[in-house]
Short mmCIF file of C-alpha atoms and ligand atoms in Angstrom, two decimals:
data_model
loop_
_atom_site.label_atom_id
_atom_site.label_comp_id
_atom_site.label_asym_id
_atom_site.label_seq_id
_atom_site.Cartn_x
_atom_site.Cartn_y
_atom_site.Cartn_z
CA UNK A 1 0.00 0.00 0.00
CA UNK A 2 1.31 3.37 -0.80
CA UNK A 3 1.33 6.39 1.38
CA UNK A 4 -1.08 8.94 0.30
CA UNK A 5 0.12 12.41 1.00
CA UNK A 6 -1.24 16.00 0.15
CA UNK A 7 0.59 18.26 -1.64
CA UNK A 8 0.11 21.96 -1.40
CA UNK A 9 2.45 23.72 -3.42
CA UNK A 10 1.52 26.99 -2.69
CA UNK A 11 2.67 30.48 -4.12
CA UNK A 12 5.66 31.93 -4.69
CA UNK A 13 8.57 29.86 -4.90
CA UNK A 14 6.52 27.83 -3.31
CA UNK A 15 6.00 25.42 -6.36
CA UNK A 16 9.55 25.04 -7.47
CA UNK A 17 10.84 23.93 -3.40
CA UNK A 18 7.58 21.79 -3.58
CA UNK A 19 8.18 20.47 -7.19
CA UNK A 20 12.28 19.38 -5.92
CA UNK A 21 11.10 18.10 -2.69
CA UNK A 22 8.62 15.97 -4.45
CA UNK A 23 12.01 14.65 -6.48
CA UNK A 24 13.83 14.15 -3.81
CA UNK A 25 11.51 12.14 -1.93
CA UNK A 26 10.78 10.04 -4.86
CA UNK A 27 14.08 9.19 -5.42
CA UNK A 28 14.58 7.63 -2.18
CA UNK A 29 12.41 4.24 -3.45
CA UNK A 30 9.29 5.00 -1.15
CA UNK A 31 6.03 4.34 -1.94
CA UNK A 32 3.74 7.39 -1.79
CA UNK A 33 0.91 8.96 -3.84
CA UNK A 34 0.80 12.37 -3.97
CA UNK A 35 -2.76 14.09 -3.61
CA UNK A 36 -2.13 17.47 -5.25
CA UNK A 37 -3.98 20.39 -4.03
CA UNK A 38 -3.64 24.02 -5.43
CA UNK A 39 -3.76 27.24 -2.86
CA UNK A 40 -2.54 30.52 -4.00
CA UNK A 41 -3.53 34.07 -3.47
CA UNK A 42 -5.48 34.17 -6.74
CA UNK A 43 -7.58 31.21 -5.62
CA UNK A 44 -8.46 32.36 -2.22
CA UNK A 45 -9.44 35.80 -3.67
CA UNK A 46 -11.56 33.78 -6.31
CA UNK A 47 -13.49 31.56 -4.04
CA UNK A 48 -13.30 34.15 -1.14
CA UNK A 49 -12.46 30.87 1.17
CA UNK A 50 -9.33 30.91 2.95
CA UNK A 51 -9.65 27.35 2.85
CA UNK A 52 -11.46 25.78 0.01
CA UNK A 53 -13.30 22.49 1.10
CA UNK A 54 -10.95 20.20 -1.66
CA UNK A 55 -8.23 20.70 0.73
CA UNK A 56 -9.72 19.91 4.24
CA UNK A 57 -11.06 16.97 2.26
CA UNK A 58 -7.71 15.89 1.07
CA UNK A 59 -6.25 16.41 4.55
CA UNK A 60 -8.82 14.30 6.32
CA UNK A 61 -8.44 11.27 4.20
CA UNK A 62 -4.81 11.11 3.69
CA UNK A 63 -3.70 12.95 7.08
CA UNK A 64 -0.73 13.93 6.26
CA UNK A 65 0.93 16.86 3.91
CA UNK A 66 3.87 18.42 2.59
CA UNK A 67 3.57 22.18 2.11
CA UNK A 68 5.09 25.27 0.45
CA UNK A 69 4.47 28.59 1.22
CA UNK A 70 1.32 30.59 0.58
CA UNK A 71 1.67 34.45 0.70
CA UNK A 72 -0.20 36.42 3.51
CA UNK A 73 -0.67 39.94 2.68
CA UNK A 74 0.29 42.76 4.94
CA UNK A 75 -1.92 44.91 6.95
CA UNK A 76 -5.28 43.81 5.43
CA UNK A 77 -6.99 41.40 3.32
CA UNK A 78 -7.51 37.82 3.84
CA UNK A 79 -6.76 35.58 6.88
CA UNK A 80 -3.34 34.03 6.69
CA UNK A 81 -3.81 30.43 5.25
CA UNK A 82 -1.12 29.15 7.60
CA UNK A 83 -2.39 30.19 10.55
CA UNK A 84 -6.66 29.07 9.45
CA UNK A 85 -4.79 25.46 8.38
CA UNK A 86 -3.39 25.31 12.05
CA UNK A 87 -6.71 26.06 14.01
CA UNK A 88 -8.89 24.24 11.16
CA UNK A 89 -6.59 20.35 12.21
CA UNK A 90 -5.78 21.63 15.20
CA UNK A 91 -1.96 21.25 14.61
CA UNK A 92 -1.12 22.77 17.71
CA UNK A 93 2.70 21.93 17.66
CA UNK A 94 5.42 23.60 15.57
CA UNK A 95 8.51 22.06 15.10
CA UNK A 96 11.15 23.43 14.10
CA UNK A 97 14.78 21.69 14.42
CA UNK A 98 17.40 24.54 13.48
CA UNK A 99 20.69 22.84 13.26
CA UNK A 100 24.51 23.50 11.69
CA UNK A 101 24.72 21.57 8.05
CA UNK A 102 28.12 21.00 7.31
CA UNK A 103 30.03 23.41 4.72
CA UNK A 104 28.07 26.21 5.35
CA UNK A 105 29.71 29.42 6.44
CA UNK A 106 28.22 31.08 9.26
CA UNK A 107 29.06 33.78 12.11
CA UNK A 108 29.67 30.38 14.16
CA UNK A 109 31.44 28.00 11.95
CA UNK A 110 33.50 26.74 15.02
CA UNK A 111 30.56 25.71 17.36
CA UNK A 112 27.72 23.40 16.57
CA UNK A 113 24.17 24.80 16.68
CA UNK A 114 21.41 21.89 17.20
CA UNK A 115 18.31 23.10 18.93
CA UNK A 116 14.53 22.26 18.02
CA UNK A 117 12.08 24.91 18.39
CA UNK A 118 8.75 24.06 20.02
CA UNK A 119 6.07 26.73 19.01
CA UNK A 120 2.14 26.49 20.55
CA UNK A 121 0.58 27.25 17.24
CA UNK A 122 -3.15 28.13 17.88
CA UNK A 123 -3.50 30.88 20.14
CA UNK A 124 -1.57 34.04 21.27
CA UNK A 125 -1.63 37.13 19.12
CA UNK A 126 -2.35 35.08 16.00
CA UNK A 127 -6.08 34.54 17.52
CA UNK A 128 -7.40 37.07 15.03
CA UNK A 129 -9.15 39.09 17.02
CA UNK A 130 -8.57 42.43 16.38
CA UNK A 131 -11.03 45.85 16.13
CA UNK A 132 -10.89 49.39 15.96
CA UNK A 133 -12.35 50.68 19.60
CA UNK A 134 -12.86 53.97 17.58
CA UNK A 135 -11.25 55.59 15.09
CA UNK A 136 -7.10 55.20 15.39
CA UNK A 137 -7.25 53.59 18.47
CA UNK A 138 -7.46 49.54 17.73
CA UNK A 139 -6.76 46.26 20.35
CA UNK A 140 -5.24 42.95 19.67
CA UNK A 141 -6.51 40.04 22.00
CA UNK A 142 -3.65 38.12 23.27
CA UNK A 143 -5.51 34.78 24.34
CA UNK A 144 -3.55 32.00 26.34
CA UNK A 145 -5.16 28.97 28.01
CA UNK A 146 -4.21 26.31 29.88
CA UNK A 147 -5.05 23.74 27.69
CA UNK A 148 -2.99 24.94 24.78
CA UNK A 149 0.10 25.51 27.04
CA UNK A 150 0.43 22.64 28.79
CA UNK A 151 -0.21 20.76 25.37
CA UNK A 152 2.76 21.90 23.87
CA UNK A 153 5.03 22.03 27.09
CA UNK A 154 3.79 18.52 27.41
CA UNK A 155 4.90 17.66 23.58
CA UNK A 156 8.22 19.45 23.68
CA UNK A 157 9.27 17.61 27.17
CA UNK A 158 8.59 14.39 25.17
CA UNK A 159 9.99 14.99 22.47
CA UNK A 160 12.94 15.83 24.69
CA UNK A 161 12.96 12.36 26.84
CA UNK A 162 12.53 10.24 23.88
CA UNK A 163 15.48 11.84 21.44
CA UNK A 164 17.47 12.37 24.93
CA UNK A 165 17.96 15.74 24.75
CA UNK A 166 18.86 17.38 28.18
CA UNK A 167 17.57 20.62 28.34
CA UNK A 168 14.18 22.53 27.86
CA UNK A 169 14.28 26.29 27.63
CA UNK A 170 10.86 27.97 28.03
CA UNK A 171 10.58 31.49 26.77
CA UNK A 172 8.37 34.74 27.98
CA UNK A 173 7.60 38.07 28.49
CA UNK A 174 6.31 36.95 32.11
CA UNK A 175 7.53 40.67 33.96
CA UNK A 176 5.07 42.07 31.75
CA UNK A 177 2.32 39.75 30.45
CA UNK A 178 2.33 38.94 34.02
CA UNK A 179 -1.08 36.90 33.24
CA UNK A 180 -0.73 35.99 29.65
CA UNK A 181 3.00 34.72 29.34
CA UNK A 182 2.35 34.09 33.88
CA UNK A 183 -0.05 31.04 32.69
CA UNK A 184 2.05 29.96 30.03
CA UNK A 185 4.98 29.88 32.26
CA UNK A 186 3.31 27.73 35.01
CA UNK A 187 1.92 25.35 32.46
CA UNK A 188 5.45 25.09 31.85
CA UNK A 189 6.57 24.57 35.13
CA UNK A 190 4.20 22.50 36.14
CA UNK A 191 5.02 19.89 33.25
CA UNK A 192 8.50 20.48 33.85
CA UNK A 193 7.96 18.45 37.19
CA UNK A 194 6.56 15.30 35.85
CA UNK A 195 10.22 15.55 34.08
CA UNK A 196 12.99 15.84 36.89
CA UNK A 197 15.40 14.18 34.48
CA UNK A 198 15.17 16.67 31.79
CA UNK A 199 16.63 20.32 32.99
CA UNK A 200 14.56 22.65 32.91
CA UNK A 201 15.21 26.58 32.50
CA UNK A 202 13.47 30.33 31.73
CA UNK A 203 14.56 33.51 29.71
CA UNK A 204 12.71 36.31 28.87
CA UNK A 205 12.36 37.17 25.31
CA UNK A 206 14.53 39.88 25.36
CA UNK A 207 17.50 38.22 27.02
CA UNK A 208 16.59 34.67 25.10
CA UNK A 209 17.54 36.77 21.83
CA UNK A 210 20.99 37.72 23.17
CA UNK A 211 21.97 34.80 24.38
CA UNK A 212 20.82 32.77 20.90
CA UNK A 213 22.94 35.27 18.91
CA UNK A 214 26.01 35.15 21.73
CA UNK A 215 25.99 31.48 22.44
CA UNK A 216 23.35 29.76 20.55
CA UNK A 217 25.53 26.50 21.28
CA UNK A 218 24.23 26.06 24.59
CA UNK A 219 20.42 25.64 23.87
CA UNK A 220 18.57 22.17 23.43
CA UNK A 221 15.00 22.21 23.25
CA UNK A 222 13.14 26.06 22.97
CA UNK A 223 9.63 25.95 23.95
CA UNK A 224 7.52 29.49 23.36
CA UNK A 225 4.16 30.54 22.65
CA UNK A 226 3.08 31.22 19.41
CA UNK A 227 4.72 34.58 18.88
CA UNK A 228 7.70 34.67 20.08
CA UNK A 229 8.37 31.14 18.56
CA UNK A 230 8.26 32.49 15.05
CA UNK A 231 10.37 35.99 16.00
CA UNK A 232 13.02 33.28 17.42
CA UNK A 233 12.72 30.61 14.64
CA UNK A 234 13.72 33.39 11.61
CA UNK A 235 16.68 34.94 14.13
CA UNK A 236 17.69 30.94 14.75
CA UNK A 237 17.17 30.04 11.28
CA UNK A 238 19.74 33.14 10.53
CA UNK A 239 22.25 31.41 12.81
CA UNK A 240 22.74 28.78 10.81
CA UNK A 241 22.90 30.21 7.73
CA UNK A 242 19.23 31.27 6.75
CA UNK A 243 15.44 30.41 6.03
CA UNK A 244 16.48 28.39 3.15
CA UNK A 245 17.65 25.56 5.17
CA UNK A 246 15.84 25.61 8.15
CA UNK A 247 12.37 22.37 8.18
CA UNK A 248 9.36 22.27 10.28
CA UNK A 249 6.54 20.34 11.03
CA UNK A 250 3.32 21.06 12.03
CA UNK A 251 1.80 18.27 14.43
CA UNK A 252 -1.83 17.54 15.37
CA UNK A 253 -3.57 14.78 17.19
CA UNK A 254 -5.11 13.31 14.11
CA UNK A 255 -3.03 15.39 11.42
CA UNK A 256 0.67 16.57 10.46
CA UNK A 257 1.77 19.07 7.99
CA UNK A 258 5.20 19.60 7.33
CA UNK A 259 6.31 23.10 5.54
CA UNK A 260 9.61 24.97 6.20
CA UNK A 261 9.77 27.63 8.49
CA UNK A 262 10.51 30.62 4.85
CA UNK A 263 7.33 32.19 3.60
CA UNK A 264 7.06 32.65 -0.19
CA UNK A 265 10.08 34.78 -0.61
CA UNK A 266 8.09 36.93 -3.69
CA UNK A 267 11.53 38.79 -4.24
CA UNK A 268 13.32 35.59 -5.85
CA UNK A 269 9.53 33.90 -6.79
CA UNK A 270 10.33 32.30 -10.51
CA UNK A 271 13.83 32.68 -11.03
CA UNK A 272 15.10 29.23 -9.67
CA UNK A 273 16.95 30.73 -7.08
CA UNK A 274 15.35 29.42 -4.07
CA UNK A 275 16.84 27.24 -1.62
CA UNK A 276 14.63 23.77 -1.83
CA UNK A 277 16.21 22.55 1.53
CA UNK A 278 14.10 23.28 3.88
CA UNK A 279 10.97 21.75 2.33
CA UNK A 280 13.80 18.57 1.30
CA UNK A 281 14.60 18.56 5.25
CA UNK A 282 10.47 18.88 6.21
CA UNK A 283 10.04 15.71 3.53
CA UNK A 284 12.68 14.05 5.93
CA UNK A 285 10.32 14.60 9.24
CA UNK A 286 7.43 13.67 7.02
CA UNK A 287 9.17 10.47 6.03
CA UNK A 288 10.22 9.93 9.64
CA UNK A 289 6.76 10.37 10.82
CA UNK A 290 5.45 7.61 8.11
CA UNK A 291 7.63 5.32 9.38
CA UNK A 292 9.81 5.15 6.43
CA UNK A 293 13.20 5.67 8.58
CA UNK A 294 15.09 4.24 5.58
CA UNK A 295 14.27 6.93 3.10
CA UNK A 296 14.43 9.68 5.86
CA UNK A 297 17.95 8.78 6.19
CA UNK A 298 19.15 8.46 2.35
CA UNK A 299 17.68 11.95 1.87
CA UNK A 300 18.95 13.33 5.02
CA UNK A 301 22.31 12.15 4.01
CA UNK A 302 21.87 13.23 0.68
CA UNK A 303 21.06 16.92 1.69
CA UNK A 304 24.51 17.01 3.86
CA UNK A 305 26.82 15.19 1.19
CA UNK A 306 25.53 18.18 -1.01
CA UNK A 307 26.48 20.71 1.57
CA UNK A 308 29.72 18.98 2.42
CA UNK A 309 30.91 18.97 -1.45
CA UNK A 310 29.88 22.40 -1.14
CA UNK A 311 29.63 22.59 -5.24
CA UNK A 312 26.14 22.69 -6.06
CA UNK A 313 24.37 25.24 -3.22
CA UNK A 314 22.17 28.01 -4.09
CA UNK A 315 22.90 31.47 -3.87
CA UNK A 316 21.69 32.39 0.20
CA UNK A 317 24.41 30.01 1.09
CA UNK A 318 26.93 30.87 -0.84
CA UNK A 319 26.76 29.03 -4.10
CA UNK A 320 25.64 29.84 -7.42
CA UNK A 321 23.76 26.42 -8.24
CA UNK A 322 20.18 27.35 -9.22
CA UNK A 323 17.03 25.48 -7.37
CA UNK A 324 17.73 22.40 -10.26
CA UNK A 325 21.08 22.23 -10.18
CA UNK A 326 20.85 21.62 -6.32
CA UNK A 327 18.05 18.99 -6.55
CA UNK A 328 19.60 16.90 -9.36
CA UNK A 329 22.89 17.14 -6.99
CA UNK A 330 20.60 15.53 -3.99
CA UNK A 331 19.40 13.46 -6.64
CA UNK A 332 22.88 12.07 -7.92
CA UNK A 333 23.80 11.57 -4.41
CA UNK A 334 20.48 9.00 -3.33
CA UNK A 335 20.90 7.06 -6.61
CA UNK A 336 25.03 6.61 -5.65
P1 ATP B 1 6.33 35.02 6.03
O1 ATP B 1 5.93 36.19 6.84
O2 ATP B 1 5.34 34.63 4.96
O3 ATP B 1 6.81 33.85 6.85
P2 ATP B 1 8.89 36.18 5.73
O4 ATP B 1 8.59 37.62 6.00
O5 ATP B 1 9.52 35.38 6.82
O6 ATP B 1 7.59 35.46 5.18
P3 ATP B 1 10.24 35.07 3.50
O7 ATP B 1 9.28 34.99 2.38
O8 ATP B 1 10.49 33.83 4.24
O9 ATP B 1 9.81 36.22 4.46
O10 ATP B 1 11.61 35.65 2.97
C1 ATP B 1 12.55 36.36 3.80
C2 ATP B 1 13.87 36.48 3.04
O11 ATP B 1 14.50 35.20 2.98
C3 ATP B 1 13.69 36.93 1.57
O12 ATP B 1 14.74 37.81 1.22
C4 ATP B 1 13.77 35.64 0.79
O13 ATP B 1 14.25 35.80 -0.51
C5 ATP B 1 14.71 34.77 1.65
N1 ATP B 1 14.32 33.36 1.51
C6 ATP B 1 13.28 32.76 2.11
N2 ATP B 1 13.19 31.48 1.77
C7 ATP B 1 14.22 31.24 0.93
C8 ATP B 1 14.66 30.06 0.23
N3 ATP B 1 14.04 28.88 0.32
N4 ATP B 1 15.76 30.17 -0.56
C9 ATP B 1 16.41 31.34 -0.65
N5 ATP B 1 16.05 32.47 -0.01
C10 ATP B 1 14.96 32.43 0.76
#
């Protein structure tokens, strides 16, 4: 039996990462079907749904999917497709592994960054709910519950015990948010004890920055709310060498999507310049989480033979290989 999986390529250069991940994945010998499913700005302005019922259909048969990008515009117009697919599946989990591939030149090419980024995905400041008291004067609801914190403490302190990692970080704005970030914080704590072997420790926001940028080394497992965890994830993914490289995952009780952490990058959109590892490296957590350990490993090792020839890399990282040139490199390397 195959694995059915939806595709969303999205917009952007959203279909060209998608259309070499899809390579890449297939090269590895596993068996999977793809269930393709279009989404793109022109689409959602068409239908006027931010999330047309074909893909919610798709989703709740095969379960699973591998997404690019869709654009979310600025200040105004329709809901951010991300954010409705998260709260539609309840994928309350982000995931977000930011680690050092070999070859690349960083700020911090003699220390070894590997820290994964848990990120409550449903609430916070991305609950939407926003108005204009009167005129120039507008509030945004922060919302935090208990439920949705100790959900994702409870998934990142797992995650930790069963890869063995020794060290969760949870990170607020507690001093100020003394409610808000207070209950997220003692959701924290509070699953923190049923974990004495796992250390546990808190920095604010603020200081959490400084320290990632002066000795990112030293973290293990991050575990924020849902705004802060994607101001960290872009400054974490720069530590390593950019958004172009950096996977993610977004996990549900019932349903997983896995996207990289980039958005649609419209500045280099079409010109086969975009980086396709980070969808290539979110293909390896979707293969993981299928079960198919054997493929996630030929591609993962495929992905950092590339990097350690260091001949065929895109432009962010240094290279001048274009978004084909890289995949048929990954390619070459699975089929040696
Ligand atoms: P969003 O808010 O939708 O997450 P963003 O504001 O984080 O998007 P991106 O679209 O991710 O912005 O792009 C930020 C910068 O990183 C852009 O200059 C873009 O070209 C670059 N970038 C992002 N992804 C890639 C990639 N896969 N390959 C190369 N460059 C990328």
């Amino acid at each position: 039996m195959p694995h059915y999986c939806t595709l969303i390529p999205g917009d952007g250069i959203g279909p060209e990462v998608a259309h070499a991940a899809v390579r890449a994945v297939e090269a590895t010998g596993v068996d999977i079907c793809w269930r393709r499913s279009e989404l793109n700005e022109a689409i959602i302005l068409e239908s006027g749904k931010t999330l047309p019922h074909y893909l919610l259909d798709s989703l709740n048969e095969t379960h699973v999917g591998l997404k690019g990008p869709v654009t979310t515009p600025v200040a105004g117009g329709f809901q951010s497709v991300n954010v409705a697919l998260r709260k539609a599946l309840d994928l309350f989990a982000n995931v977000r592994p930011v680690r050092t591939l070999p070859g690349i030149k960083t700020r911090f090419d003699d220390v070894r960054i590997d820290m994964v980024i848990f990120r409550e995905n449903t609430e916070d400041l991305y609950s939407g709910l926003e108005h204009e008291i009167v005129k120039d004067v507008v509030t945004s609801l922060k919302v935090i519950t208990r439920i949705a914190s100790e959900r994702i403490a409870r998934y990142a302190f797992n995650y930790a015990k069963t890869n063995r990692r020794r060290q969760v970080t949870a990170i607020h704005k507690a001093n100020i948010m003394k409610l808000a970030d207070g209950l997220f914080l003692r959701c924290c704590r509070e699953v923190a004890a049923q974990f004495p072997e796992i250390q546990y420790k808190e920095l604010i926001v603020d200081n959490a920055s400084l320290q990632l940028v002066i000795r990112p080394e030293t973290f293990d497992i991050l575990l924020l709310p849902n705004l802060y965890g994607d101001i960290v994830s872009d400054l974490a993914a720069g530590l390593v060498g950019g958004l172009g490289i950096v996977p993610g995952a977004n996990m549900g009780e019932t349903h997983a999507i896995f996207e990289a952490v980039h958005g649609s990058a419209p500045d280099i959109a079409g010109q086969g310049k975009a980086n396709p590892t980070a969808l290539m490296l979110s293909a390896v957590m979707l293969l993981t989480h299928l079960g198919e350990n054997e493929s996630a490993c030929k591609l993962q090792n495929a992905v950092e033979t590339v990097y350690r020839e260091g001949k065929q890399l895109t432009g962010d990282v240094g290279g001048t290989a274009s978004t084909e040139e890289f995949t048929d490199a990954v390619l070459r390397t699975i089929k040696a």
